[in-house]
CSV table of C-alpha atoms in Angstrom, one decimal:
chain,number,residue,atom,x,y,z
J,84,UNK,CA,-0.7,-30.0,91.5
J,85,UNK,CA,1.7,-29.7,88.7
J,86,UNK,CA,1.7,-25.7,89.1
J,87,UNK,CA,5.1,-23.7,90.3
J,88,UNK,CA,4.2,-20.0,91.3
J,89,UNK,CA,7.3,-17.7,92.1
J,90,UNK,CA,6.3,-14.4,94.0
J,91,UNK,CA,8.4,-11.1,93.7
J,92,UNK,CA,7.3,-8.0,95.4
J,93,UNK,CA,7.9,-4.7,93.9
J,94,UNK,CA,6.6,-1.4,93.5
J,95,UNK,CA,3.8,-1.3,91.0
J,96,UNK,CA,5.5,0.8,88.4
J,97,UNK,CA,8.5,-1.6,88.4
J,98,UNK,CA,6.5,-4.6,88.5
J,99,UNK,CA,5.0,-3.2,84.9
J,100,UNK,CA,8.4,-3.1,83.7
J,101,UNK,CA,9.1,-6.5,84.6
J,102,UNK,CA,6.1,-7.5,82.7
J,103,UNK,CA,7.1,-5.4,79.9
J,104,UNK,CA,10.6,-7.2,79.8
J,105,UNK,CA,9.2,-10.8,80.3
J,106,UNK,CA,10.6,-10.9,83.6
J,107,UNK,CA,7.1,-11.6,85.2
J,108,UNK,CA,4.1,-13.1,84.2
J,109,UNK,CA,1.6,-10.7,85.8
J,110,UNK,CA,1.8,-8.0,88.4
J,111,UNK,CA,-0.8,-6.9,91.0
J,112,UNK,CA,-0.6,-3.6,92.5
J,113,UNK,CA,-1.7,0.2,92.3
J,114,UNK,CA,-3.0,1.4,89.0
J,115,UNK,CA,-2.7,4.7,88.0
J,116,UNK,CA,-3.3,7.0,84.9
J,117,UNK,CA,0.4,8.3,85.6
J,118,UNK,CA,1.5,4.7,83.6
J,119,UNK,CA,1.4,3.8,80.1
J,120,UNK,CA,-0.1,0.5,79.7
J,121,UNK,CA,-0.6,0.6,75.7
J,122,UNK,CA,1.4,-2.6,75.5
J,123,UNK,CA,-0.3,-4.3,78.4
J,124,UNK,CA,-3.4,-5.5,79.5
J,125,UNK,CA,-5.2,-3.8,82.5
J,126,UNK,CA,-7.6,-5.3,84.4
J,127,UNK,CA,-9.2,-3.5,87.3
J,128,UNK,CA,-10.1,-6.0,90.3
J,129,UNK,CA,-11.3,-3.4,92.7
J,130,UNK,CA,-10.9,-0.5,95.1
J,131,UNK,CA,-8.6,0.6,97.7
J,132,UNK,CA,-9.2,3.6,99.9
J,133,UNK,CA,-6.4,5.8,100.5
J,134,UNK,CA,-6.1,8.1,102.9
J,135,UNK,CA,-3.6,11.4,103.9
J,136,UNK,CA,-2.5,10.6,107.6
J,137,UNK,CA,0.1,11.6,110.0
J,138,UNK,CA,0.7,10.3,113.1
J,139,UNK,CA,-1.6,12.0,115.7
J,140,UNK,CA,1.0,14.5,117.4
J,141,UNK,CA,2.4,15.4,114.3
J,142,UNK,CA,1.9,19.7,113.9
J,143,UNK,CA,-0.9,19.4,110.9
J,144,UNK,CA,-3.3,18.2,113.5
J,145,UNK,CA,-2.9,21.1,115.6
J,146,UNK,CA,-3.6,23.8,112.8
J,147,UNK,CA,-7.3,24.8,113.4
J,148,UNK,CA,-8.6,25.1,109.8
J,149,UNK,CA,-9.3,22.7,107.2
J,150,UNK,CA,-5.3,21.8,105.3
J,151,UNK,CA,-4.4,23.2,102.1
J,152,UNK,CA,-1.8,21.8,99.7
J,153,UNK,CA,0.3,24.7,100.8
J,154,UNK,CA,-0.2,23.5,104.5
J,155,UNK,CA,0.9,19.7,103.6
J,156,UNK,CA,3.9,21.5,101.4
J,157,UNK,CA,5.5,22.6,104.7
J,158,UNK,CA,6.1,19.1,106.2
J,159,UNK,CA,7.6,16.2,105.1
J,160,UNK,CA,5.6,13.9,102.5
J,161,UNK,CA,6.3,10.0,103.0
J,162,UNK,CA,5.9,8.9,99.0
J,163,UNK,CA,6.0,5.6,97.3
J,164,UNK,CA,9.5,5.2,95.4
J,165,UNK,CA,10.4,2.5,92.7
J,166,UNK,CA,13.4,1.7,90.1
J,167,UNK,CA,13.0,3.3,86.3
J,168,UNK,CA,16.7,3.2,85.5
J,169,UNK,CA,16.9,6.0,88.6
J,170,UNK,CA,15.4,6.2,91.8
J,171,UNK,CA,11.6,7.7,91.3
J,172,UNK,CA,9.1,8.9,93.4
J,173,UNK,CA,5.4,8.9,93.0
J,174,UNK,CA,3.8,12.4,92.6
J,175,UNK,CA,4.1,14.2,96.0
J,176,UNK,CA,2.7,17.7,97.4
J,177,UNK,CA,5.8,18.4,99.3
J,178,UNK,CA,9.4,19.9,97.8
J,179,UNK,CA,10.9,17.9,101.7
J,180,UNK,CA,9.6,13.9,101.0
J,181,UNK,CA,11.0,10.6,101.8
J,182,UNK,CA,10.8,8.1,98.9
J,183,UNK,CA,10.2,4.4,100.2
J,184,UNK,CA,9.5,0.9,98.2
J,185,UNK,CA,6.5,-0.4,99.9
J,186,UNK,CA,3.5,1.3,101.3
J,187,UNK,CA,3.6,-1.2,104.7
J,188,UNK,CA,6.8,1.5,105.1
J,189,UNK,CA,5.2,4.1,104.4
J,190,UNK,CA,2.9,3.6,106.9
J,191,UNK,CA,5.2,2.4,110.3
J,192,UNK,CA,7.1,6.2,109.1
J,193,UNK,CA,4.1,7.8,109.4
J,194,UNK,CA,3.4,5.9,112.9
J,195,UNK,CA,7.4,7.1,113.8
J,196,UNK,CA,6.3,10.3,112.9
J,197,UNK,CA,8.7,10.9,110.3
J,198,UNK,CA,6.3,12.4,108.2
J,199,UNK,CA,2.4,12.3,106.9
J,200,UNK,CA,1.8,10.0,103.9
J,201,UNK,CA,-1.5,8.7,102.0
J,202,UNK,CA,-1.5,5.2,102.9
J,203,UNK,CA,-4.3,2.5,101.9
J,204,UNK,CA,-6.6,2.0,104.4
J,205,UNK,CA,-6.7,-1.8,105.0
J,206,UNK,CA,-2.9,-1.4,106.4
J,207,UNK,CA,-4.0,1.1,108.9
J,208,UNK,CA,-7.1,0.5,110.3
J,209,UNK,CA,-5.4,-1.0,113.9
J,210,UNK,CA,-3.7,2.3,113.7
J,211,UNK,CA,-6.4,4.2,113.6
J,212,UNK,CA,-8.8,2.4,115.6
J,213,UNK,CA,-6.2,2.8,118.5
J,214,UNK,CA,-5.7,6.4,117.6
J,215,UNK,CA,-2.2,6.5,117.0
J,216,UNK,CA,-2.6,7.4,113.5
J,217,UNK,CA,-5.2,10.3,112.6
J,218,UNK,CA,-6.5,11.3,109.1
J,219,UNK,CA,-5.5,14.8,108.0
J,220,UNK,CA,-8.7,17.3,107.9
J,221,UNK,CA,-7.8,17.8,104.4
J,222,UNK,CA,-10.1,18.2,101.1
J,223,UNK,CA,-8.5,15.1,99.5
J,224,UNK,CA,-7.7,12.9,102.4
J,225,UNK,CA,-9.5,10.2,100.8
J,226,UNK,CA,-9.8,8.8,97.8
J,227,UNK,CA,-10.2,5.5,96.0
J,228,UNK,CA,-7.8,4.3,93.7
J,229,UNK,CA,-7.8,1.2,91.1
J,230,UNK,CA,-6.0,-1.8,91.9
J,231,UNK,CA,-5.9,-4.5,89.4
J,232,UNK,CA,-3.4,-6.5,87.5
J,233,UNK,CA,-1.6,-5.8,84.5
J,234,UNK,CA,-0.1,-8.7,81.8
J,235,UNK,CA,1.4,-8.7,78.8
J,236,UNK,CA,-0.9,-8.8,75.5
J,237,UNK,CA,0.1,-12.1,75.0
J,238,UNK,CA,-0.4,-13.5,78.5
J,239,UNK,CA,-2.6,-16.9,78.6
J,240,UNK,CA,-4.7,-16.8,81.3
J,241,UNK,CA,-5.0,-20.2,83.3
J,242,UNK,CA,-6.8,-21.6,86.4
J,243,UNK,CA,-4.2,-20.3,89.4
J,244,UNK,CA,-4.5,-16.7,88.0
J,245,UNK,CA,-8.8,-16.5,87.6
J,246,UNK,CA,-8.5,-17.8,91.4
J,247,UNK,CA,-5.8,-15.4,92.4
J,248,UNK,CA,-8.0,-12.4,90.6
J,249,UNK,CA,-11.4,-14.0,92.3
J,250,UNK,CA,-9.6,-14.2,95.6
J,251,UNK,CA,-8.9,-10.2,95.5
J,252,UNK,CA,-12.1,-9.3,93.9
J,253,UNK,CA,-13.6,-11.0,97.1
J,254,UNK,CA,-10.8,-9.0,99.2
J,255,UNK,CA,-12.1,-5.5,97.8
């Protein structure tokens, strides 16, 4: 009852930085070997399926074989983008890519057909059930990826954070 819990939403890798700089306490999100975590602790709570789609009339679903990188490379990548002192983007396939903050964006470009992106799954199962969204027939379309949280070394752990890592263990 005595417990205050503030809630920022951020990118993953800027959320690390935060925790870095003492600005948060803890940060949730995306964990990838592309991020130096040497002075934090990471702690994996799970999977998340992604998965490469594009709206289904973009052009890559009408190209008969299975994609190559060379195939994605001609259209337009949606990517996750985040603050390090410049604009970033993470890793993409494509040279032509849009960079956006939050994957929930990613995704409703994708559905505007803006552009294919790999999205996590729980944010676009409606979409695909309805069949407005299609998963690319691509080699690496799917993948799992970690997601977790990430403190500082010095972080105290406490009864609000074990239920908030228990509640998305469950989730996963």
């Amino acid at each position: 009852p005595h417990t205050s819990l503030s809630i920022y939403a951020a990118p993953t890798p800027e959320l690390i930085d935060y925790v870095e700089t003492n600005k948060v306490d803890i940060a949730y999100g995306m964990i990838t070997d592309t991020h130096d975590y040497q002075r934090h602790v990471r702690r994996e709570l799970g999977q998340l399926r992604m998965m490469a789609v594009a709206a289904a009339t973009h052009p890559l679903h009408t190209i008969g074989n299975r994609l190559t990188s060379s195939d994605l490379a001609l259209y337009t990548e949606i990517v996750l983008a985040y603050m390090d002192g410049l604009l970033k983007v993470e890793t993409s396939i494509s040279n032509r890519y849009i960079g956006l903050t939050f994957y929930e964006y990613l995704r409703d470009a994708v559905c505007n057909g803006i552009g294919w992106a790999k999205v996590p799954a729980p944010l676009i199962t409606e979409q695909l059930r309805n069949e407005t969204l299609k998963v690319l027939r691509y080699k690496k379309s799917m993948s799992w990826e970690i997601y977790g949280e990430v403190t500082g070394t010095d972080f105290c752990r406490g009864t609000v954070t074990d239920w908030i890592a228990e509640q998305i263990e469950q989730y996963l």
